[in-house]
Every structure is written in structure tokens, then in C-alpha cells.
């Protein structure tokens, strides 16, 4: 799905979704969760007579929504009945899954990693935890969204946007860019998810500093804008749900968050939300997949990779879970929200290696010197 060829989404578009719509976890803000195994996912799909199930099945480490995971695994076992009852999923935070892979490197227990940031996948590849494989749909994913050595590939994109309360503001009166958030007219009208606890917020705030740093090698102008935004922030919400409620109730009229939630929440929970794609560009996180280096599960992992990354499956996940696919989806398979006029991803140009080198430094400075001090 080349971004400059995406159709655009008009305000007020009528969304459609399958029954049982659920929110897939944002890669940048998945809190470490208690590990959950689902060894019987899809177990009702019995292998046909004469089919020998593989001696080794497949264990998937994932941070995705459990209902989405269960549905995909069930569909996989229907297509590959030899794996029926032999697929396990361990659902935990993306960082937890990477740490688990590191601990098990000498005796890997899983075969597939489903979800995580580009930086996490690059770390896993550099540490020799991932096997090289080129999926059948590889050519549909732009080169910038995959590893040149084929050790990981992006499944979905997570653009970060400005979200506003649509009962209090309109698309025209809401802030149009990150810099607008620092203007005096937004005093006490912004609610923000607690930054240091959130991968999503760290990305957004660090990208504001990066835009200044990329111009002259200094973060100072970015820090100054974050100070202005802090002065306009009425509340730092402890978790996403608190932020959602405060935005709904008008405690704050504006927030910044990921586009997937901006698409899902108005439909799923009837939230009065609209969103703005920032005019200067949105940082776009990629959420990837990869095959864990494990000879015993390699064959099953390749089958699952090809199944998950098939354009038809990706179109289904876009329709039911509002995932923004990293691949080019045929127009006749795209959900209505993706085909309608107004949908556009204005991707900011970011050198992610430079970004990664400085992100912790910039966010530590924000926490120590800016948060709560915007009015001083």
C-alpha cells in the first residue's frame, strides 16, 4: 500500500465492521501482560483422515488482541488442518516477548513473533534470534518496511495523529499540526496520556524534538514547543482509558494518539472523536512479524507467515480490526474506510536510527525539565 497512492477518507464517513470488532493492541503502548496460552485455539478443526499432523506444531509470541489472535489461529488451522490443536499462543507485551526470546536463545520454545516495533525486530535480528524468510507476498510491502536480509517484515502501520472532541471542535477549528498545540488558544484544552509510561507518547514527543534536531542538530526548539504544550495541558492521564474518558467529557478538547484508535473508537464505543493528520507529517510506527530461529518449528512458521501476510487476510484484518496494512491491498478488497475520499497518511521523514539513539535522552530531559513546568 504505497502511502502516496492511498485514497482519502472524508469526515463523517460511515464505517462498517464485522460483528465482534475488537481493538488490536498498539505496538507502542502494550503494557506487559500476564502470559496467556491458548493451546486449543481452533482445536475444533480436526485433521482429516489420512492426514498426519506435524510432530512439532507452532508456538506464537504476540502482543495482539486475544480475540484477533484466536480468530486468525482458528482460520489458519482450517486452512492447514494438519496443525489443528497444535498451535499455541503466548500473549504478552512486545518487550516481554523479545526478552523471552533472548532467554530461550539456546533452546527456543516458539517459532513465530507476531507484533513489535521496528527497533525491537532489528534488535532481535542483530542478536541472531530471527530466521531469514521471504514470504510469498513480499513484493507487496515497500522496501522501507522490511529487513533487507528478510528477517522481519512489517504487517501494519501505526501513524500518530491529533484527535479532537467532535462535539466541541470541527475538522477546521481543531489544531492542524503539532506546532499548533503550543499556541495560547489551547490553554487547558489538551489532555495527554502520561508520556513516560507510553511507547506511543514517547514516539510522538520524541518526534517533535527530532523535527527540530534534524534541522540544526539541536533539540532546543523541540524542547521549547514541548514546554508550550505542557503549559496547555490540563491533565496527564494515567492510562489510555482515562485519557479517552477525559477527552469524551471535555476535560480536554484535544489529545494526540494513534490513528487506529481514532478510527475504531467512534464506532466501537460511540466516542465523539475526529482526527487530524498533522500537516508537517506524522511519525509512522511499523508493527512487524518474523520467524524465530527454531528448526523444529520453521516449516509451520513459514506456513503461518504466508497465511497471515496474504493480501486477502490483511484486507480482512483491516476491515474487522481497522489495521492499516503495510502492504498494498487490492482496491476491491479494501474496507470502505480505506477507499473513501479523505484517507491519507502524511508520513514524516524520520531517520529512525538517529531517532533511536536520542529518544531516551530527549524523553528524560522532558520528564526532568519540562513536565509540569510549562508555566514557569
Short mmCIF file of N, CA and C in Angstrom, two decimals, residues 60-176:
data_model
loop_
_atom_site.label_atom_id
_atom_site.label_comp_id
_atom_site.label_asym_id
_atom_site.label_seq_id
_atom_site.Cartn_x
_atom_site.Cartn_y
_atom_site.Cartn_z
N UNK A 60 3.36 -19.22 19.01
CA UNK A 60 3.42 -17.83 18.55
C UNK A 60 3.52 -16.91 19.75
N UNK A 61 4.52 -16.05 19.75
CA UNK A 61 4.61 -14.99 20.76
C UNK A 61 4.00 -13.72 20.15
N UNK A 62 3.03 -13.14 20.85
CA UNK A 62 2.33 -11.99 20.27
C UNK A 62 1.82 -11.05 21.35
N UNK A 63 1.69 -9.79 20.97
CA UNK A 63 1.10 -8.78 21.85
C UNK A 63 -0.24 -8.31 21.33
N UNK A 64 -0.79 -9.00 20.34
CA UNK A 64 -2.04 -8.59 19.72
C UNK A 64 -3.25 -8.93 20.58
N UNK A 65 -4.37 -8.32 20.23
CA UNK A 65 -5.64 -8.58 20.92
C UNK A 65 -5.95 -10.07 20.88
N UNK A 66 -6.35 -10.61 22.04
CA UNK A 66 -6.54 -12.06 22.15
C UNK A 66 -7.64 -12.58 21.24
N UNK A 67 -8.70 -11.78 21.02
CA UNK A 67 -9.77 -12.24 20.14
C UNK A 67 -9.31 -12.29 18.69
N UNK A 68 -8.53 -11.30 18.29
CA UNK A 68 -7.97 -11.30 16.95
C UNK A 68 -7.05 -12.51 16.76
N UNK A 69 -6.20 -12.74 17.74
CA UNK A 69 -5.27 -13.87 17.67
C UNK A 69 -6.02 -15.19 17.56
N UNK A 70 -7.03 -15.38 18.41
CA UNK A 70 -7.79 -16.63 18.39
C UNK A 70 -8.47 -16.85 17.05
N UNK A 71 -9.00 -15.77 16.47
CA UNK A 71 -9.68 -15.91 15.18
C UNK A 71 -8.70 -16.26 14.07
N UNK A 72 -7.57 -15.58 14.03
CA UNK A 72 -6.58 -15.85 12.98
C UNK A 72 -6.06 -17.29 13.10
N UNK A 73 -5.75 -17.72 14.32
CA UNK A 73 -5.25 -19.09 14.51
C UNK A 73 -6.30 -20.11 14.07
N UNK A 74 -7.57 -19.85 14.41
CA UNK A 74 -8.63 -20.76 14.00
C UNK A 74 -8.71 -20.86 12.49
N UNK A 75 -8.62 -19.72 11.80
CA UNK A 75 -8.66 -19.72 10.34
C UNK A 75 -7.44 -20.43 9.75
N UNK A 76 -6.29 -20.25 10.38
CA UNK A 76 -5.07 -20.92 9.93
C UNK A 76 -5.23 -22.43 10.03
N UNK A 77 -5.78 -22.91 11.14
CA UNK A 77 -5.94 -24.34 11.33
C UNK A 77 -6.99 -24.92 10.38
N UNK A 78 -7.96 -24.10 9.98
CA UNK A 78 -8.92 -24.57 8.98
C UNK A 78 -8.25 -24.77 7.63
N UNK A 79 -7.35 -23.87 7.29
CA UNK A 79 -6.66 -23.98 6.01
C UNK A 79 -5.59 -25.06 6.05
N UNK A 80 -4.97 -25.23 7.21
CA UNK A 80 -3.93 -26.25 7.38
C UNK A 80 -4.36 -27.21 8.49
N UNK A 81 -5.26 -28.12 8.21
CA UNK A 81 -5.81 -28.99 9.26
C UNK A 81 -4.77 -29.86 9.94
N UNK A 82 -3.62 -30.06 9.32
CA UNK A 82 -2.57 -30.85 9.97
C UNK A 82 -2.07 -30.16 11.24
N UNK A 83 -2.31 -28.85 11.36
CA UNK A 83 -1.88 -28.12 12.55
C UNK A 83 -2.99 -27.99 13.59
N UNK A 84 -4.15 -28.56 13.33
CA UNK A 84 -5.28 -28.41 14.26
C UNK A 84 -4.90 -28.87 15.66
N UNK A 85 -5.10 -28.00 16.64
CA UNK A 85 -4.77 -28.32 18.02
C UNK A 85 -3.30 -28.26 18.34
N UNK A 86 -2.47 -27.89 17.37
CA UNK A 86 -1.02 -27.85 17.59
C UNK A 86 -0.45 -26.44 17.53
N UNK A 87 -1.32 -25.43 17.59
CA UNK A 87 -0.84 -24.05 17.61
C UNK A 87 -1.10 -23.46 18.99
N UNK A 88 -0.06 -22.96 19.61
CA UNK A 88 -0.16 -22.29 20.89
C UNK A 88 0.16 -20.81 20.72
N UNK A 89 -0.49 -19.98 21.51
CA UNK A 89 -0.16 -18.56 21.50
C UNK A 89 0.17 -18.11 22.92
N UNK A 90 1.20 -17.31 23.05
CA UNK A 90 1.59 -16.69 24.31
C UNK A 90 1.43 -15.19 24.12
N UNK A 91 0.47 -14.61 24.82
CA UNK A 91 0.15 -13.19 24.65
C UNK A 91 0.79 -12.39 25.77
N UNK A 92 1.68 -11.49 25.40
CA UNK A 92 2.39 -10.66 26.37
C UNK A 92 2.82 -9.39 25.66
N UNK A 93 3.36 -8.44 26.42
CA UNK A 93 3.86 -7.22 25.82
C UNK A 93 4.99 -7.49 24.86
N UNK A 94 5.17 -6.61 23.88
CA UNK A 94 6.18 -6.81 22.85
C UNK A 94 7.58 -6.94 23.45
N UNK A 95 7.89 -6.10 24.45
CA UNK A 95 9.22 -6.18 25.06
C UNK A 95 9.37 -7.48 25.84
N UNK A 96 8.31 -7.91 26.50
CA UNK A 96 8.34 -9.19 27.22
C UNK A 96 8.65 -10.34 26.27
N UNK A 97 8.04 -10.30 25.10
CA UNK A 97 8.26 -11.37 24.13
C UNK A 97 9.70 -11.39 23.64
N UNK A 98 10.27 -10.20 23.40
CA UNK A 98 11.66 -10.13 22.98
C UNK A 98 12.58 -10.66 24.09
N UNK A 99 12.32 -10.27 25.32
CA UNK A 99 13.14 -10.76 26.44
C UNK A 99 13.03 -12.27 26.59
N UNK A 100 11.83 -12.80 26.36
CA UNK A 100 11.64 -14.25 26.44
C UNK A 100 12.47 -14.96 25.36
N UNK A 101 12.46 -14.41 24.15
CA UNK A 101 13.26 -15.00 23.07
C UNK A 101 14.74 -15.00 23.41
N UNK A 102 15.20 -13.91 24.02
CA UNK A 102 16.61 -13.84 24.41
C UNK A 102 16.94 -14.93 25.44
N UNK A 103 16.07 -15.07 26.43
CA UNK A 103 16.31 -16.05 27.48
C UNK A 103 16.31 -17.48 26.95
N UNK A 104 15.54 -17.71 25.87
CA UNK A 104 15.39 -19.06 25.31
C UNK A 104 16.29 -19.30 24.10
N UNK A 105 17.22 -18.40 23.84
CA UNK A 105 18.02 -18.47 22.60
C UNK A 105 18.72 -19.82 22.44
N UNK A 106 19.17 -20.41 23.53
CA UNK A 106 19.86 -21.69 23.44
C UNK A 106 18.92 -22.86 23.25
N UNK A 107 17.65 -22.67 23.54
CA UNK A 107 16.64 -23.72 23.41
C UNK A 107 15.29 -23.06 23.09
N UNK A 108 15.13 -22.55 21.87
CA UNK A 108 13.92 -21.78 21.53
C UNK A 108 12.64 -22.59 21.69
N UNK A 109 11.64 -21.93 22.26
CA UNK A 109 10.36 -22.59 22.53
C UNK A 109 9.26 -22.15 21.58
N UNK A 110 9.49 -21.11 20.81
CA UNK A 110 8.48 -20.58 19.89
C UNK A 110 9.05 -20.51 18.48
N UNK A 111 8.14 -20.35 17.52
CA UNK A 111 8.56 -20.30 16.12
C UNK A 111 8.21 -19.02 15.40
N UNK A 112 7.32 -18.20 16.01
CA UNK A 112 6.85 -17.02 15.28
C UNK A 112 6.64 -15.86 16.25
N UNK A 113 7.10 -14.67 15.84
CA UNK A 113 6.91 -13.44 16.61
C UNK A 113 5.95 -12.55 15.84
N UNK A 114 4.81 -12.27 16.45
CA UNK A 114 3.75 -11.52 15.80
C UNK A 114 3.52 -10.21 16.56
N UNK A 115 4.13 -9.15 16.07
CA UNK A 115 3.95 -7.84 16.67
C UNK A 115 5.19 -7.35 17.39
N UNK A 116 5.43 -6.05 17.27
CA UNK A 116 6.58 -5.41 17.88
C UNK A 116 7.07 -4.30 16.99
N UNK A 117 7.84 -3.38 17.55
CA UNK A 117 8.31 -2.24 16.78
C UNK A 117 9.46 -2.63 15.86
N UNK A 118 9.72 -1.75 14.92
CA UNK A 118 10.86 -1.96 14.02
C UNK A 118 12.15 -2.07 14.83
N UNK A 119 12.30 -1.22 15.85
CA UNK A 119 13.51 -1.25 16.65
C UNK A 119 13.67 -2.60 17.36
N UNK A 120 12.57 -3.15 17.87
CA UNK A 120 12.64 -4.45 18.54
C UNK A 120 13.00 -5.57 17.58
N UNK A 121 12.45 -5.51 16.38
CA UNK A 121 12.77 -6.54 15.39
C UNK A 121 14.22 -6.42 14.93
N UNK A 122 14.70 -5.18 14.80
CA UNK A 122 16.10 -5.01 14.41
C UNK A 122 17.03 -5.55 15.49
N UNK A 123 16.66 -5.35 16.75
CA UNK A 123 17.45 -5.91 17.85
C UNK A 123 17.45 -7.43 17.78
N UNK A 124 16.29 -8.02 17.58
CA UNK A 124 16.18 -9.47 17.51
C UNK A 124 17.01 -10.03 16.35
N UNK A 125 16.97 -9.34 15.21
CA UNK A 125 17.74 -9.79 14.05
C UNK A 125 19.24 -9.68 14.33
N UNK A 126 19.66 -8.56 14.91
CA UNK A 126 21.08 -8.36 15.20
C UNK A 126 21.61 -9.39 16.19
N UNK A 127 20.73 -9.86 17.08
CA UNK A 127 21.13 -10.83 18.09
C UNK A 127 21.00 -12.27 17.62
N UNK A 128 20.65 -12.46 16.35
CA UNK A 128 20.58 -13.80 15.78
C UNK A 128 19.39 -14.62 16.22
N UNK A 129 18.30 -13.93 16.60
CA UNK A 129 17.12 -14.63 17.10
C UNK A 129 16.10 -14.93 16.01
N UNK A 130 16.26 -14.33 14.84
CA UNK A 130 15.27 -14.48 13.77
C UNK A 130 15.88 -15.18 12.56
N UNK A 131 15.06 -15.99 11.91
CA UNK A 131 15.48 -16.70 10.70
C UNK A 131 15.07 -15.91 9.46
N UNK A 132 15.87 -15.99 8.42
CA UNK A 132 15.54 -15.31 7.17
C UNK A 132 14.47 -16.08 6.42
N UNK A 133 13.47 -15.36 5.92
CA UNK A 133 12.43 -15.97 5.08
C UNK A 133 11.76 -14.87 4.27
N UNK A 134 11.55 -15.13 3.00
CA UNK A 134 10.86 -14.18 2.13
C UNK A 134 9.44 -14.68 1.90
N UNK A 135 8.45 -14.04 2.50
CA UNK A 135 7.07 -14.51 2.32
C UNK A 135 6.59 -14.35 0.89
N UNK A 136 5.56 -15.07 0.54
CA UNK A 136 5.06 -15.05 -0.84
C UNK A 136 4.57 -13.67 -1.25
N UNK A 137 4.10 -12.87 -0.28
CA UNK A 137 3.57 -11.53 -0.60
C UNK A 137 4.61 -10.44 -0.40
N UNK A 138 5.88 -10.80 -0.33
CA UNK A 138 6.95 -9.85 -0.03
C UNK A 138 6.92 -8.62 -0.93
N UNK A 139 6.66 -8.80 -2.20
CA UNK A 139 6.73 -7.68 -3.16
C UNK A 139 5.64 -6.64 -2.92
N UNK A 140 4.60 -6.99 -2.17
CA UNK A 140 3.51 -6.03 -1.90
C UNK A 140 3.86 -5.05 -0.78
N UNK A 141 4.95 -5.31 -0.06
CA UNK A 141 5.36 -4.46 1.06
C UNK A 141 6.56 -3.62 0.61
N UNK A 142 6.48 -2.29 0.74
CA UNK A 142 7.60 -1.43 0.34
C UNK A 142 8.88 -1.80 1.09
N UNK A 143 10.01 -1.61 0.42
CA UNK A 143 11.30 -2.00 0.99
C UNK A 143 11.58 -1.33 2.33
N UNK A 144 11.10 -0.10 2.51
CA UNK A 144 11.39 0.62 3.75
C UNK A 144 10.68 0.01 4.96
N UNK A 145 9.74 -0.91 4.71
CA UNK A 145 9.01 -1.54 5.79
C UNK A 145 9.41 -3.00 6.00
N UNK A 146 10.63 -3.35 5.60
CA UNK A 146 11.08 -4.73 5.82
C UNK A 146 12.59 -4.78 5.91
N UNK A 147 13.08 -5.84 6.49
CA UNK A 147 14.50 -6.04 6.67
C UNK A 147 15.15 -6.44 5.35
N UNK A 148 16.26 -5.79 4.96
CA UNK A 148 16.89 -6.15 3.68
C UNK A 148 17.39 -7.58 3.64
N UNK A 149 17.58 -8.18 4.83
CA UNK A 149 18.03 -9.58 4.90
C UNK A 149 16.87 -10.53 5.14
N UNK A 150 15.65 -10.02 5.04
CA UNK A 150 14.41 -10.82 5.11
C UNK A 150 14.21 -11.51 6.47
N UNK A 151 14.67 -10.86 7.54
CA UNK A 151 14.48 -11.44 8.87
C UNK A 151 13.22 -10.92 9.56
N UNK A 152 12.62 -9.87 9.04
CA UNK A 152 11.34 -9.40 9.54
C UNK A 152 10.67 -8.57 8.44
N UNK A 153 9.36 -8.41 8.59
CA UNK A 153 8.61 -7.62 7.62
C UNK A 153 7.45 -6.96 8.37
N UNK A 154 7.12 -5.74 7.98
CA UNK A 154 6.03 -5.02 8.63
C UNK A 154 4.70 -5.62 8.24
N UNK A 155 3.81 -5.78 9.22
CA UNK A 155 2.45 -6.21 8.93
C UNK A 155 1.50 -5.02 8.88
N UNK A 156 1.62 -4.10 9.84
CA UNK A 156 0.72 -2.95 9.83
C UNK A 156 1.44 -1.67 10.22
N UNK A 157 0.82 -0.54 9.89
CA UNK A 157 1.37 0.78 10.17
C UNK A 157 0.56 1.44 11.28
N UNK A 158 1.26 2.23 12.10
CA UNK A 158 0.62 2.93 13.20
C UNK A 158 0.98 4.41 13.15
N UNK A 159 0.29 5.20 12.34
CA UNK A 159 0.54 6.65 12.31
C UNK A 159 0.03 7.30 13.59
N UNK A 160 0.71 8.34 14.02
CA UNK A 160 0.31 9.09 15.21
C UNK A 160 -0.34 10.40 14.76
N UNK A 161 -1.49 10.74 15.33
CA UNK A 161 -2.28 11.87 14.84
C UNK A 161 -2.79 12.73 15.99
N UNK A 162 -3.43 13.84 15.65
CA UNK A 162 -4.10 14.71 16.60
C UNK A 162 -5.58 14.32 16.62
N UNK A 163 -6.12 14.08 17.82
CA UNK A 163 -7.52 13.68 17.96
C UNK A 163 -8.27 14.77 18.72
N UNK A 164 -9.50 15.06 18.30
CA UNK A 164 -10.27 16.11 18.95
C UNK A 164 -11.68 15.64 19.28
N UNK A 165 -12.29 16.30 20.27
CA UNK A 165 -13.68 16.04 20.65
C UNK A 165 -14.56 16.71 19.60
N UNK A 166 -15.27 15.91 18.83
CA UNK A 166 -16.03 16.44 17.69
C UNK A 166 -17.34 17.12 18.08
N UNK A 167 -17.71 17.08 19.36
CA UNK A 167 -18.87 17.85 19.81
C UNK A 167 -18.45 19.27 20.18
N UNK A 168 -17.15 19.48 20.39
CA UNK A 168 -16.64 20.79 20.79
C UNK A 168 -15.85 21.48 19.68
N UNK A 169 -15.31 20.69 18.78
CA UNK A 169 -14.49 21.23 17.70
C UNK A 169 -14.89 20.59 16.38
N UNK A 170 -14.47 21.21 15.31
CA UNK A 170 -14.67 20.65 13.97
C UNK A 170 -13.31 20.38 13.34
N UNK A 171 -13.33 19.74 12.19
CA UNK A 171 -12.08 19.47 11.48
C UNK A 171 -11.33 20.75 11.16
N UNK A 172 -12.06 21.84 10.97
CA UNK A 172 -11.43 23.12 10.62
C UNK A 172 -10.96 23.89 11.85
N UNK A 173 -11.64 23.73 12.99
CA UNK A 173 -11.25 24.50 14.18
C UNK A 173 -10.26 23.77 15.08
N UNK A 174 -10.06 22.48 14.85
CA UNK A 174 -9.09 21.71 15.63
C UNK A 174 -7.67 22.08 15.20
N UNK A 175 -6.67 21.82 16.06
CA UNK A 175 -5.27 22.06 15.66
C UNK A 175 -4.92 21.25 14.43
N UNK A 176 -4.18 21.88 13.52
CA UNK A 176 -3.85 21.24 12.26
C UNK A 176 -2.45 20.63 12.23
#
